[in-house]
Coordinates of N, CA, C and O in Angstrom, one line a residue:
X70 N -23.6 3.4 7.0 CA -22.4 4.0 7.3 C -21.9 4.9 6.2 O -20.9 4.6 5.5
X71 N -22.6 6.1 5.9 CA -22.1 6.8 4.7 C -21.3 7.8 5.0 O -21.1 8.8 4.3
X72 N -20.8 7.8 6.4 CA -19.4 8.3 6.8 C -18.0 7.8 6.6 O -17.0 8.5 6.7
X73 N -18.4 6.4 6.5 CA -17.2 5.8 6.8 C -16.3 5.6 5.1 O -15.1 5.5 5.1
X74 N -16.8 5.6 4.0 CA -16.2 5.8 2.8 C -15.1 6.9 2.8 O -13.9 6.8 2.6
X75 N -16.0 8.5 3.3 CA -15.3 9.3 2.7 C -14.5 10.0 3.8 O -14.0 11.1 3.6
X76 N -14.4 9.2 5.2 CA -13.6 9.5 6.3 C -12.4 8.6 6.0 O -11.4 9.0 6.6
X77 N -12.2 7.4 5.2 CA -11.3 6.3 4.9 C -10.6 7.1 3.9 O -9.4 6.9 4.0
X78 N -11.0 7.9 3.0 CA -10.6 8.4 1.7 C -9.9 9.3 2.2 O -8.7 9.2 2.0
X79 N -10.2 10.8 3.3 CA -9.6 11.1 3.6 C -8.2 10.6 4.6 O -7.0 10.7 4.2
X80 N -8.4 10.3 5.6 CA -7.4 9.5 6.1 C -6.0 8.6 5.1 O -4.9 8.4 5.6
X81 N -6.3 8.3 4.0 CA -5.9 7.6 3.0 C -4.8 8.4 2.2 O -3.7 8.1 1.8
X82 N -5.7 10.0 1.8 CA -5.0 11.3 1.5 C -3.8 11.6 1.9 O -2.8 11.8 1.2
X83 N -4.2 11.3 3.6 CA -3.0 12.8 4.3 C -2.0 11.5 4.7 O -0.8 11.8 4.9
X84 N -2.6 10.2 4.8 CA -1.4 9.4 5.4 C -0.3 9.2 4.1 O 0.9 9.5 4.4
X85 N -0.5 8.9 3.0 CA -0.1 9.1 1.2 C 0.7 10.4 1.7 O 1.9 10.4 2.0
X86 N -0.1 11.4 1.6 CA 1.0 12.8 1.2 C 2.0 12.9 2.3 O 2.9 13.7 2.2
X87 N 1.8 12.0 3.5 CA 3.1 12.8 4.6 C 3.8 11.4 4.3 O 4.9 11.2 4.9
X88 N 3.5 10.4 3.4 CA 4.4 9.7 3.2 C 5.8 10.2 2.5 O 7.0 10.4 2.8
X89 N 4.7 10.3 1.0 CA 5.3 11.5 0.1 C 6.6 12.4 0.8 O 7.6 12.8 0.3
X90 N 6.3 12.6 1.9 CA 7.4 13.8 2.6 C 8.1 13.1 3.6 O 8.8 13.9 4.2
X91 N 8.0 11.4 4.0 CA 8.7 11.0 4.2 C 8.3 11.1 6.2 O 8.8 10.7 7.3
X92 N 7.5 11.7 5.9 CA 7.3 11.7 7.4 C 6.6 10.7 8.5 O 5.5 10.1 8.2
X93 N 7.1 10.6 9.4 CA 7.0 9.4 10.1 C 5.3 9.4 10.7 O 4.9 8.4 11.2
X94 N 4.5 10.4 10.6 CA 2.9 10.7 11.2 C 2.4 9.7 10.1 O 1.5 9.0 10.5
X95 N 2.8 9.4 8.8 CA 1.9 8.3 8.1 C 1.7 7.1 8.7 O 1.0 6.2 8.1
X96 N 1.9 7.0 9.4 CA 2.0 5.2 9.8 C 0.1 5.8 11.0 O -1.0 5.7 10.5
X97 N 0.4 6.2 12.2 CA -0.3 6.1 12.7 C -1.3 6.5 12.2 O -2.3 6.3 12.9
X98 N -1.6 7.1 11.3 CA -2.7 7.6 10.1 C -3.1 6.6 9.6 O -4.2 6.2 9.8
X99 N -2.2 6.0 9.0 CA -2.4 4.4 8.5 C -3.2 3.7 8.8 O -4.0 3.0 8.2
X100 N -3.0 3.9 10.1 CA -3.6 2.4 11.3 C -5.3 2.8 11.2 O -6.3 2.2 10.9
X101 N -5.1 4.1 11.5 CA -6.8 4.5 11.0 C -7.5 4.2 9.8 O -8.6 3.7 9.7
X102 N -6.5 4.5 8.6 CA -7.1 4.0 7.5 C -7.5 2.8 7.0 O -8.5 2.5 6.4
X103 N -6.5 2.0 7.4 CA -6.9 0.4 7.0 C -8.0 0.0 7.7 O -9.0 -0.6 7.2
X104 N -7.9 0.5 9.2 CA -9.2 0.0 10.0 C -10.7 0.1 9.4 O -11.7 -0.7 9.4
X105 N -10.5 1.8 9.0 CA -11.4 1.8 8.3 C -12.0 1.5 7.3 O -13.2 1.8 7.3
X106 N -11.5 0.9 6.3 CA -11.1 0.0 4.5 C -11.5 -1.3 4.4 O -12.1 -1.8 3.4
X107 N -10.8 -2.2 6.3 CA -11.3 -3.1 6.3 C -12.7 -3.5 6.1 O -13.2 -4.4 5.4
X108 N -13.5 -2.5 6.9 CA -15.0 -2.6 6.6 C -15.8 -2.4 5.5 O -16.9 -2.9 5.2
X109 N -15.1 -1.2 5.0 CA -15.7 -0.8 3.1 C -15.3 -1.8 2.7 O -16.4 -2.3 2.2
X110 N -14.8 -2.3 2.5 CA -14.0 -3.5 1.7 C -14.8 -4.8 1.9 O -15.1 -5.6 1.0
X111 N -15.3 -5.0 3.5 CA -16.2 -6.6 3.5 C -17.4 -6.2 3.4 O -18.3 -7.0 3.0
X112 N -17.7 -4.6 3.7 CA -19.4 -4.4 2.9 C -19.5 -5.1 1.4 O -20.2 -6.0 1.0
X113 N -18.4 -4.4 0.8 CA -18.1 -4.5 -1.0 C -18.2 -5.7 -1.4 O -18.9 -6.0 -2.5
X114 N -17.5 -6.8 -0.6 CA -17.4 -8.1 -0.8 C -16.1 -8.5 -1.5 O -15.8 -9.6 -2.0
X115 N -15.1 -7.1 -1.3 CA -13.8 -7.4 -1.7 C -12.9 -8.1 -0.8 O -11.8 -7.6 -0.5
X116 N -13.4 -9.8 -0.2 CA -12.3 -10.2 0.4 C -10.9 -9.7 0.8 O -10.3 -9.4 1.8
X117 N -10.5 -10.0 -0.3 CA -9.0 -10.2 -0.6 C -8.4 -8.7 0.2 O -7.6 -8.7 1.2
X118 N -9.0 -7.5 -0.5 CA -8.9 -6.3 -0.2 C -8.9 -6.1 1.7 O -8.1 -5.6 2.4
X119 N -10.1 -6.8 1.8 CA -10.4 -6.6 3.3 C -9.4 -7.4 4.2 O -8.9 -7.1 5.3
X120 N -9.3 -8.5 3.5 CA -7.8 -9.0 4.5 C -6.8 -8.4 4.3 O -6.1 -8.5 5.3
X121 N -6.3 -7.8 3.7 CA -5.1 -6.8 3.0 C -5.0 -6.4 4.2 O -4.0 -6.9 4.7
X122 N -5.7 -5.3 4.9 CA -6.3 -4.2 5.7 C -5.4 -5.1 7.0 O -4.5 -4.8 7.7
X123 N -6.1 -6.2 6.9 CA -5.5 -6.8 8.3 C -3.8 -6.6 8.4 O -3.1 -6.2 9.3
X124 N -3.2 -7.2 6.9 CA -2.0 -7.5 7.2 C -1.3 -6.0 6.8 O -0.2 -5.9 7.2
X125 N -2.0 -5.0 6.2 CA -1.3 -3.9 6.4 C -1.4 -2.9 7.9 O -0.7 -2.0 8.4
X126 N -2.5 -3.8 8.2 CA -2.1 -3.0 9.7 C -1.1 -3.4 10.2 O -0.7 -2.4 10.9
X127 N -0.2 -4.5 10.4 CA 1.0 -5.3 11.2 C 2.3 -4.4 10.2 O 3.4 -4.1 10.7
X128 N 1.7 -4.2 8.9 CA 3.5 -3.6 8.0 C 3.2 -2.5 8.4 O 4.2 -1.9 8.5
X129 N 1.9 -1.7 9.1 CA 2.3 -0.4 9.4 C 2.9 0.0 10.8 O 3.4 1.0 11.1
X130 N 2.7 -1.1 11.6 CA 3.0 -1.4 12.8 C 4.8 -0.9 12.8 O 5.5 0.0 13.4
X131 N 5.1 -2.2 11.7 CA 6.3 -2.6 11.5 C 7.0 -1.2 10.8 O 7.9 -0.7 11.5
X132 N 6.9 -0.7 9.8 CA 7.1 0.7 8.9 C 7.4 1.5 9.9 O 8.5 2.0 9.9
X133 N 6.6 1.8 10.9 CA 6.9 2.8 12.1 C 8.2 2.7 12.9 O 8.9 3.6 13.4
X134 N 8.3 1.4 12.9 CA 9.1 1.0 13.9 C 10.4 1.4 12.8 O 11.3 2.2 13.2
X135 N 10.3 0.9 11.6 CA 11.7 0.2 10.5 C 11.9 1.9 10.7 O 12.9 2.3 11.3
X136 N 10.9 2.9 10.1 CA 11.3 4.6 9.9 C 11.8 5.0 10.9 O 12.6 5.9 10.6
X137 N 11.7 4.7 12.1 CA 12.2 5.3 13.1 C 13.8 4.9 13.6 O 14.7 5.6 14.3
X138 N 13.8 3.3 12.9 CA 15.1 2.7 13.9 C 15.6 2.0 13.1 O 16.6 1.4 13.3
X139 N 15.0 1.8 11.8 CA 15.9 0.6 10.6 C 16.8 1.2 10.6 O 17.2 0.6 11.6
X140 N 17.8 2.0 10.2 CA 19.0 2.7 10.1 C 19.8 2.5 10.8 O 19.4 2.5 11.9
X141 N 21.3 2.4 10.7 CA 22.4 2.0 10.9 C 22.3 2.8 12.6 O 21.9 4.0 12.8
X142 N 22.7 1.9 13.8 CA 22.4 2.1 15.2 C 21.5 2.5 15.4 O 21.5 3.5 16.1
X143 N 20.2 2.0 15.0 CA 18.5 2.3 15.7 C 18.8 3.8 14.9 O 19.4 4.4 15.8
X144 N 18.8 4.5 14.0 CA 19.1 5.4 13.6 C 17.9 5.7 12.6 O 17.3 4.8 12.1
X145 N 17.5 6.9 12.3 CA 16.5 7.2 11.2 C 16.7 6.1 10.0 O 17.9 6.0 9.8
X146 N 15.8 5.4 9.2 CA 16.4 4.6 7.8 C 16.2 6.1 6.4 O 15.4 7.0 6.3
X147 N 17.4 5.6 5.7 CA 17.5 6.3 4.6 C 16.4 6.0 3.6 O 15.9 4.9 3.6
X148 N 16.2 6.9 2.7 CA 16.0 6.0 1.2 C 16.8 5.1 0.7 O 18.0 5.4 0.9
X149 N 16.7 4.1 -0.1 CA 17.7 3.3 -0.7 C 16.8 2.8 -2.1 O 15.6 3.2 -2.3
X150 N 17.4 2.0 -2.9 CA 16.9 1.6 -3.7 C 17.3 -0.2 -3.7 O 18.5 -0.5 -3.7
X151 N 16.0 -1.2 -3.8 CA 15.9 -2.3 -3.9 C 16.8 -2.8 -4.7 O 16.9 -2.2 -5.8
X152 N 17.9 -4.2 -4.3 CA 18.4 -4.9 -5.2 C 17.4 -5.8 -6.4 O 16.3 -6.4 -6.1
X153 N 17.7 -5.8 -7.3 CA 16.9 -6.7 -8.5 C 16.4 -7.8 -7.8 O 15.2 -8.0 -7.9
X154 N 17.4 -9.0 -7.0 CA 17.2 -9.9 -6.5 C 16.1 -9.6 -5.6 O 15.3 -10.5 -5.4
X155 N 16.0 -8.4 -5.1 CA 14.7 -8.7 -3.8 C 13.8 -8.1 -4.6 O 13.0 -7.8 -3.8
X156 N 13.4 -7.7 -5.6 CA 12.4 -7.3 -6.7 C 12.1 -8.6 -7.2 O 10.9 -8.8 -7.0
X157 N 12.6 -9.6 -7.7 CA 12.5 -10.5 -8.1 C 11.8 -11.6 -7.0 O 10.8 -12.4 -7.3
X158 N 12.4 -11.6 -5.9 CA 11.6 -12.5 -5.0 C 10.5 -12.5 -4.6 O 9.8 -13.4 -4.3
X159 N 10.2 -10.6 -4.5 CA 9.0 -9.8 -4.2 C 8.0 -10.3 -5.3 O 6.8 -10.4 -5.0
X160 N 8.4 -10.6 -6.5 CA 7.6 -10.8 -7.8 C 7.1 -12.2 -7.7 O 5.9 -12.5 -7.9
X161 N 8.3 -13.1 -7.4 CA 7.6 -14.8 -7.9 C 6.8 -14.5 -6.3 O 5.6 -14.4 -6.5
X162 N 7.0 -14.2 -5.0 CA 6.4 -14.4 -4.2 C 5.1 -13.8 -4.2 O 4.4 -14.6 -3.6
X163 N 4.3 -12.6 -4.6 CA 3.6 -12.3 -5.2 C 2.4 -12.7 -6.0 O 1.2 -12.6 -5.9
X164 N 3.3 -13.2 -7.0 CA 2.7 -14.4 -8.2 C 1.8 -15.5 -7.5 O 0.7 -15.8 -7.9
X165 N 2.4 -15.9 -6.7 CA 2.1 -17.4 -6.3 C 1.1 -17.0 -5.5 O 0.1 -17.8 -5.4
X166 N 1.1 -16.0 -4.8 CA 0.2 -15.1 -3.4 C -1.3 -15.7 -4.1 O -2.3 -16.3 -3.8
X167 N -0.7 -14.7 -5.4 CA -2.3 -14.4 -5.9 C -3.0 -15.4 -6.4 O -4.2 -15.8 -6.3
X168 N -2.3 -15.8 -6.9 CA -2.8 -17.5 -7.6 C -3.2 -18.2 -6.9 O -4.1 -18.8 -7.5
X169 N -3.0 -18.5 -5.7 CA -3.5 -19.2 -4.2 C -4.8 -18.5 -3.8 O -6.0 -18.9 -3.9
X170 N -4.4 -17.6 -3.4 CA -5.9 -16.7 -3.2 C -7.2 -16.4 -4.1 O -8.4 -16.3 -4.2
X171 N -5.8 -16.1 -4.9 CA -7.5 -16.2 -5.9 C -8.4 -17.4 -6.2 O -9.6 -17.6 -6.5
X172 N -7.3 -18.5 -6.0 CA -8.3 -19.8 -6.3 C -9.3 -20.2 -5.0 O -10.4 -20.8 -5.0
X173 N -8.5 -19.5 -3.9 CA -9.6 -19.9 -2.6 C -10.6 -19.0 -2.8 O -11.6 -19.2 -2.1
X174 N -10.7 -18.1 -3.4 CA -11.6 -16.8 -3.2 C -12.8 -17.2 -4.4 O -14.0 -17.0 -4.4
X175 N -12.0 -17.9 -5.2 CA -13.1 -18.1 -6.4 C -14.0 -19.5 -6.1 O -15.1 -19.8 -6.4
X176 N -13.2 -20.2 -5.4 CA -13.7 -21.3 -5.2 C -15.1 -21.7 -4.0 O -16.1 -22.4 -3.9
X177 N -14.1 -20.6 -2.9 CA -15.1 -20.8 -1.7 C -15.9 -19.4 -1.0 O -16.2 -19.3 0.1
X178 N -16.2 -18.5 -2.0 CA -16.5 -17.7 -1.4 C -17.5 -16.7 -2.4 O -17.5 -16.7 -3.6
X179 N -18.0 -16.2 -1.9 CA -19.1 -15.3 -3.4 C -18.0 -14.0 -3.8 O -18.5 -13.0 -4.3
X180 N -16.5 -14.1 -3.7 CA -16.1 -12.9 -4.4 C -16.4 -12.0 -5.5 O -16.8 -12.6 -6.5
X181 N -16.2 -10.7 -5.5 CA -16.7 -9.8 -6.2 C -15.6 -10.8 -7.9 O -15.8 -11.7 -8.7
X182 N -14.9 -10.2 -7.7 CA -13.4 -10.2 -8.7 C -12.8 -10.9 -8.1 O -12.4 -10.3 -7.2
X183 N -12.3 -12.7 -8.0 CA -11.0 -12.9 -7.0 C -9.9 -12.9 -7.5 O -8.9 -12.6 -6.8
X184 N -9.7 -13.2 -8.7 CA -8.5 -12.9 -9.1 C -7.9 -11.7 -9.3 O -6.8 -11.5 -8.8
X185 N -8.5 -10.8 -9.9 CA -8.3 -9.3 -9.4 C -8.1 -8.9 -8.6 O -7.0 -8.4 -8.5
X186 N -9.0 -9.0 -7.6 CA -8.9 -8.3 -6.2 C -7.1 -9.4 -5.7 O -6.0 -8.9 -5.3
X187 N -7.4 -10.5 -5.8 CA -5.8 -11.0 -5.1 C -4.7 -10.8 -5.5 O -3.7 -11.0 -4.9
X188 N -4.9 -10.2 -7.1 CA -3.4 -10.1 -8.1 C -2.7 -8.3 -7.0 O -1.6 -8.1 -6.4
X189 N -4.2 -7.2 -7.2 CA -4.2 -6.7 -6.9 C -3.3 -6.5 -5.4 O -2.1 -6.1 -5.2
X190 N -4.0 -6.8 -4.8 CA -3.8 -7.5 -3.1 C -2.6 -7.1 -3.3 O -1.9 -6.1 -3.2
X191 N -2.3 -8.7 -3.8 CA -0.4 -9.0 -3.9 C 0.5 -8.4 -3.8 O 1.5 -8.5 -3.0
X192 N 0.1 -7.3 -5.5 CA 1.1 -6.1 -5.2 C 1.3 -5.4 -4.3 O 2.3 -5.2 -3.6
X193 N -0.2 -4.7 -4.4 CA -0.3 -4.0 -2.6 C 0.9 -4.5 -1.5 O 1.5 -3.8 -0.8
X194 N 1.0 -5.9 -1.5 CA 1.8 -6.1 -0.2 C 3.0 -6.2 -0.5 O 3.8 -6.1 0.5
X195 N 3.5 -6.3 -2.0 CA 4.9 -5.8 -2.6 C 5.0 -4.6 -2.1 O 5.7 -4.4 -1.1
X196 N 4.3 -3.7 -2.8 CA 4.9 -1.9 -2.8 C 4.6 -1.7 -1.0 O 5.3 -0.8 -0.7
X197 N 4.0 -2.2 -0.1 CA 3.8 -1.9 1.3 C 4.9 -2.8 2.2 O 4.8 -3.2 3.4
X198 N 5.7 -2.9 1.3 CA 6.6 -3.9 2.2 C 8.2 -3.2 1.6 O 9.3 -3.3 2.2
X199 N 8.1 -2.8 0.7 CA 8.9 -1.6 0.2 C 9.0 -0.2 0.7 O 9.8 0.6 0.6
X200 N 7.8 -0.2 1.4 CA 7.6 1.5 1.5 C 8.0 1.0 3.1 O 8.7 2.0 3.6
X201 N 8.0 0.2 4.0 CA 8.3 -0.2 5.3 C 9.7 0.0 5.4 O 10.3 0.6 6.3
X202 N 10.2 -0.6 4.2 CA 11.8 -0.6 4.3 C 12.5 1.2 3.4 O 13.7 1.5 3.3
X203 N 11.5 1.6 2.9 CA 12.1 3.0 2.3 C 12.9 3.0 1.3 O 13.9 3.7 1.2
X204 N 12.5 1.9 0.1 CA 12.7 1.4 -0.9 C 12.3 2.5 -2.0 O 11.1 2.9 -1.9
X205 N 13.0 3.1 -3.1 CA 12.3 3.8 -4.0 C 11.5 3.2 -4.8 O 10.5 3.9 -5.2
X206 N 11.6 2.0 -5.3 CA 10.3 1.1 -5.9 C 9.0 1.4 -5.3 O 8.0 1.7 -5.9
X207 N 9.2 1.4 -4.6 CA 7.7 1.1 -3.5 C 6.7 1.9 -4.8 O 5.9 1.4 -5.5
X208 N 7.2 3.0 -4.6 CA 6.0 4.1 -5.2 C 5.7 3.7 -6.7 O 4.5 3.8 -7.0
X209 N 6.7 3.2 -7.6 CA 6.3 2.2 -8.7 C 5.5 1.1 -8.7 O 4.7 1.0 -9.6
X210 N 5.7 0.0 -7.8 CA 4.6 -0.8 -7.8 C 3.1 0.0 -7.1 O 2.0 -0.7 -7.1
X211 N 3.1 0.8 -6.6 CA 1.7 1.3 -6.0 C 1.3 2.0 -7.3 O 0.2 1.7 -7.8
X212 N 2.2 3.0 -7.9 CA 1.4 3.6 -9.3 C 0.4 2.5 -10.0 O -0.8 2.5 -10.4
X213 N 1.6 1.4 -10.0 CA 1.0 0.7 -10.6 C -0.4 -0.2 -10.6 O -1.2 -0.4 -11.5
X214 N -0.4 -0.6 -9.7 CA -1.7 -1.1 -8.3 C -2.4 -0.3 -8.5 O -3.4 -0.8 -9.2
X215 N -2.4 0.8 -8.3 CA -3.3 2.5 -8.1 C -4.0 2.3 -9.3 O -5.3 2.3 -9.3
X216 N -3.2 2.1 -10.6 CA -4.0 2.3 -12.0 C -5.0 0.8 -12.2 O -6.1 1.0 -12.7
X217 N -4.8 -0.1 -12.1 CA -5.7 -1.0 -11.9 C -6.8 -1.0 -11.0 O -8.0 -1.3 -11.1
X218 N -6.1 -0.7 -9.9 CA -7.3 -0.4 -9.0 C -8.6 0.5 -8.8 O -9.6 0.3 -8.1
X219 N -8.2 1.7 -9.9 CA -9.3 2.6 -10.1 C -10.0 2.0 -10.6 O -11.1 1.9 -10.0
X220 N -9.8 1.3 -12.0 CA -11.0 0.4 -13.0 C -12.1 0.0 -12.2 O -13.2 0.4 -12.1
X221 N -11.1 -1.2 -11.3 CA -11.7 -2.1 -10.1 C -12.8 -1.6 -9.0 O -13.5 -2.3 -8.4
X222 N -12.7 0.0 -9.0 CA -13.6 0.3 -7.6 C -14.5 1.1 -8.3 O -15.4 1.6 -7.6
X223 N -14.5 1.6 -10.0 CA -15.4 2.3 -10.6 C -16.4 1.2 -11.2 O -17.6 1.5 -11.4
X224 N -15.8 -0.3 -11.3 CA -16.6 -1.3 -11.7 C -17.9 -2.0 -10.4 O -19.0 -2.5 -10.4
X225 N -16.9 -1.6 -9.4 CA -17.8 -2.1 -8.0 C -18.5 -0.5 -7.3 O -18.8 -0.2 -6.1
X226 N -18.6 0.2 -8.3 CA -19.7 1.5 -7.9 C -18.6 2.3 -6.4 O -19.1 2.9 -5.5
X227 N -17.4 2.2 -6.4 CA -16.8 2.8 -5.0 C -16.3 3.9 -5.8 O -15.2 3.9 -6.2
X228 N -17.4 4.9 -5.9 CA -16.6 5.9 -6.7 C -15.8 7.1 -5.8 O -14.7 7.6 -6.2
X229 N -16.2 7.3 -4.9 CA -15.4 7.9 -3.8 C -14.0 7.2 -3.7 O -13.1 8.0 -4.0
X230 N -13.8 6.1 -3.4 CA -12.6 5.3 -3.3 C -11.5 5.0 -4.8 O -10.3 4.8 -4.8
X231 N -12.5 5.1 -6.2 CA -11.5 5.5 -6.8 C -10.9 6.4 -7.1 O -9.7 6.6 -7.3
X232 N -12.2 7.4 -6.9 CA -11.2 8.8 -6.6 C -10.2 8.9 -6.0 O -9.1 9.2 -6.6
X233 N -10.2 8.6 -5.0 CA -8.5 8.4 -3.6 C -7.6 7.5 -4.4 O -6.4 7.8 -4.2
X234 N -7.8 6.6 -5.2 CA -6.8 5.4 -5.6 C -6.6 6.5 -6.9 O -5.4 6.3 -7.4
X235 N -7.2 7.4 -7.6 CA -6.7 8.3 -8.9 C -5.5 9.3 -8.1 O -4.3 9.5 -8.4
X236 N -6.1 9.8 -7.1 CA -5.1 11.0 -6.5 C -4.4 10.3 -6.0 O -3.6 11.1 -5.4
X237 N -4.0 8.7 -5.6 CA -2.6 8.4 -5.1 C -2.2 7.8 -6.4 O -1.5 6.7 -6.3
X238 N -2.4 8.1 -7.5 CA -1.7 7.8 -8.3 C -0.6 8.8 -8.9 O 0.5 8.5 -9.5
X239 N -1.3 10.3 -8.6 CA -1.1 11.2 -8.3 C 0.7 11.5 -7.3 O 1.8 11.7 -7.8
X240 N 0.1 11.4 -6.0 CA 1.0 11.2 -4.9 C 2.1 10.4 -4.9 O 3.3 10.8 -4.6
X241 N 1.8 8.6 -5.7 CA 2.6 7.8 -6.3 C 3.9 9.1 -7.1 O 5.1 9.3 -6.7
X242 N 3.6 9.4 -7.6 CA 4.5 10.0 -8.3 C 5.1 11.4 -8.0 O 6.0 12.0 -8.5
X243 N 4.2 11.7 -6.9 CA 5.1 12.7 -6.3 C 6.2 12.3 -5.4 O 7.2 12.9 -5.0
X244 N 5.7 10.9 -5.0 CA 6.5 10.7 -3.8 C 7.4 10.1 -4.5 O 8.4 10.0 -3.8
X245 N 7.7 9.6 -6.1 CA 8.8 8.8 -6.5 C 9.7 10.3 -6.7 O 10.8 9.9 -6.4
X246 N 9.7 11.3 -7.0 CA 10.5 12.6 -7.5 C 10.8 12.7 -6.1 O 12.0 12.4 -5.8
X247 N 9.9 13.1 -5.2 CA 10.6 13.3 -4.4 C 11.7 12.5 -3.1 O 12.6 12.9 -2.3
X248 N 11.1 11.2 -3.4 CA 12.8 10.5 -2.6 C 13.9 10.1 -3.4 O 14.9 9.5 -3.0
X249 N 13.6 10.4 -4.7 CA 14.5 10.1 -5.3 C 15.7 11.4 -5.5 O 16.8 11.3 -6.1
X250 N 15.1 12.5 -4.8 CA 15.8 13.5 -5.2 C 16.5 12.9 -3.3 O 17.5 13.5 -2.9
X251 N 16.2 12.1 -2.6 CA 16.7 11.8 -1.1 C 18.2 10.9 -1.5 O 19.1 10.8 -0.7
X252 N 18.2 10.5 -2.4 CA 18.9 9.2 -2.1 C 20.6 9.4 -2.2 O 21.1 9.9 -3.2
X253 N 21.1 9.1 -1.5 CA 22.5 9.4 -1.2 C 22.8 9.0 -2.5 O 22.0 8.2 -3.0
X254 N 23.9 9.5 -3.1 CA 24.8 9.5 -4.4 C 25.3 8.1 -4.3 O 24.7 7.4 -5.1
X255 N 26.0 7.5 -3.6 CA 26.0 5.7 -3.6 C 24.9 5.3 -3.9 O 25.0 4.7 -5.0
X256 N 23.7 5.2 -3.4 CA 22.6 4.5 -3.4 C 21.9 4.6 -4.9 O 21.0 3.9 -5.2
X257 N 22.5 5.6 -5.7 CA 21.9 5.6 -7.1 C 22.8 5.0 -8.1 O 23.9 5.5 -8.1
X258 N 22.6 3.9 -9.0 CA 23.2 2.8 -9.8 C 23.5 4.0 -11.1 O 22.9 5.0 -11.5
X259 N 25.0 3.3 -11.5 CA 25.5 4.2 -12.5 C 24.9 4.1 -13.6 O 25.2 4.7 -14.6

């Protein structure tokens, strides 16, 4: 299947940059992309990664829905920015994610990296559970993800795929300028 890398990469691209712009076509983009990831990912032997795929298909499910109707009377949702307290819960919950998984992954399975790939993971479902709710973090923990994750797919030979994880590191940061230039004047802390 040496289509299916660099058809995932793309897909992965344009769903990222219309996020970046806030536009609601990412999600059903999405649903292609993960689908697609799922299977690069259990060729690779990146468990962790490949179930990711599963549960990011249900947040993109859900993201579509939250973009369209989270907002005050089924109303478009705004940007906002995350209270510390749900940063914090996002984090010990996270924590514990990976530590769990990675010990099943290391234990029972020929994983590539499990602790990696699950720490990894984790965040992933931090910043994708942020970006559902239209959180300006979101795009900070993905920078962040993004930059570990390159290491991670240049060490497992997915050089195509780190490429896409360099250019959404890229995007990461376009997309934090630009909703941050969104956010209603209340919603930004003094």
């Amino acid at each position: 299947m040496d289509w299916l890398q660099p058809f995932a990469v793309v897909t992965g691209v344009v769903a990222v940059f219309l996020a970046t712009r806030q536009n609601v076509w990412n999600w059903p983009i999405g649903l292609v992309n993960v689908a697609l990831y799922a299977v690069v990912f259990w060729q690779s032997k990146l468990y962790a990664d490949m179930g990711l795929q599963v549960v990011y298909f249900a947040l993109t499910l859900y993201g579509w829905y939250e973009w369209l109707y989270g907002g005050a009377d089924k109303s478009e949702l705004p940007v906002t920015r995350a209270s510390r307290a749900l940063l914090l819960r996002l984090a010990m919950i996270a924590i514990v994610f990976a530590a769990m998984l990675g010990t099943v992954l290391h234990r029972y399975t020929d994983a590539a990296l499990p602790f990696m790939d699950s720490s990894l993971s984790s965040a992933s479902l931090v910043a994708q559970y942020l970006l559902t709710k239209k959180k300006l973090e979101n795009w900070i923990v993905w920078i962040a993800a993004d930059i570990c994750y390159v290491g991670l797919f240049v060490f497992k030979s997915l050089d195509q795929t780190a490429g896409l994880y360099a250019l959404f590191i890229v995007l990461g940061v376009m997309g934090y300028v630009q909703w941050r230039r969104t956010l209603q004047p209340a919603a930004v802390p003094a």
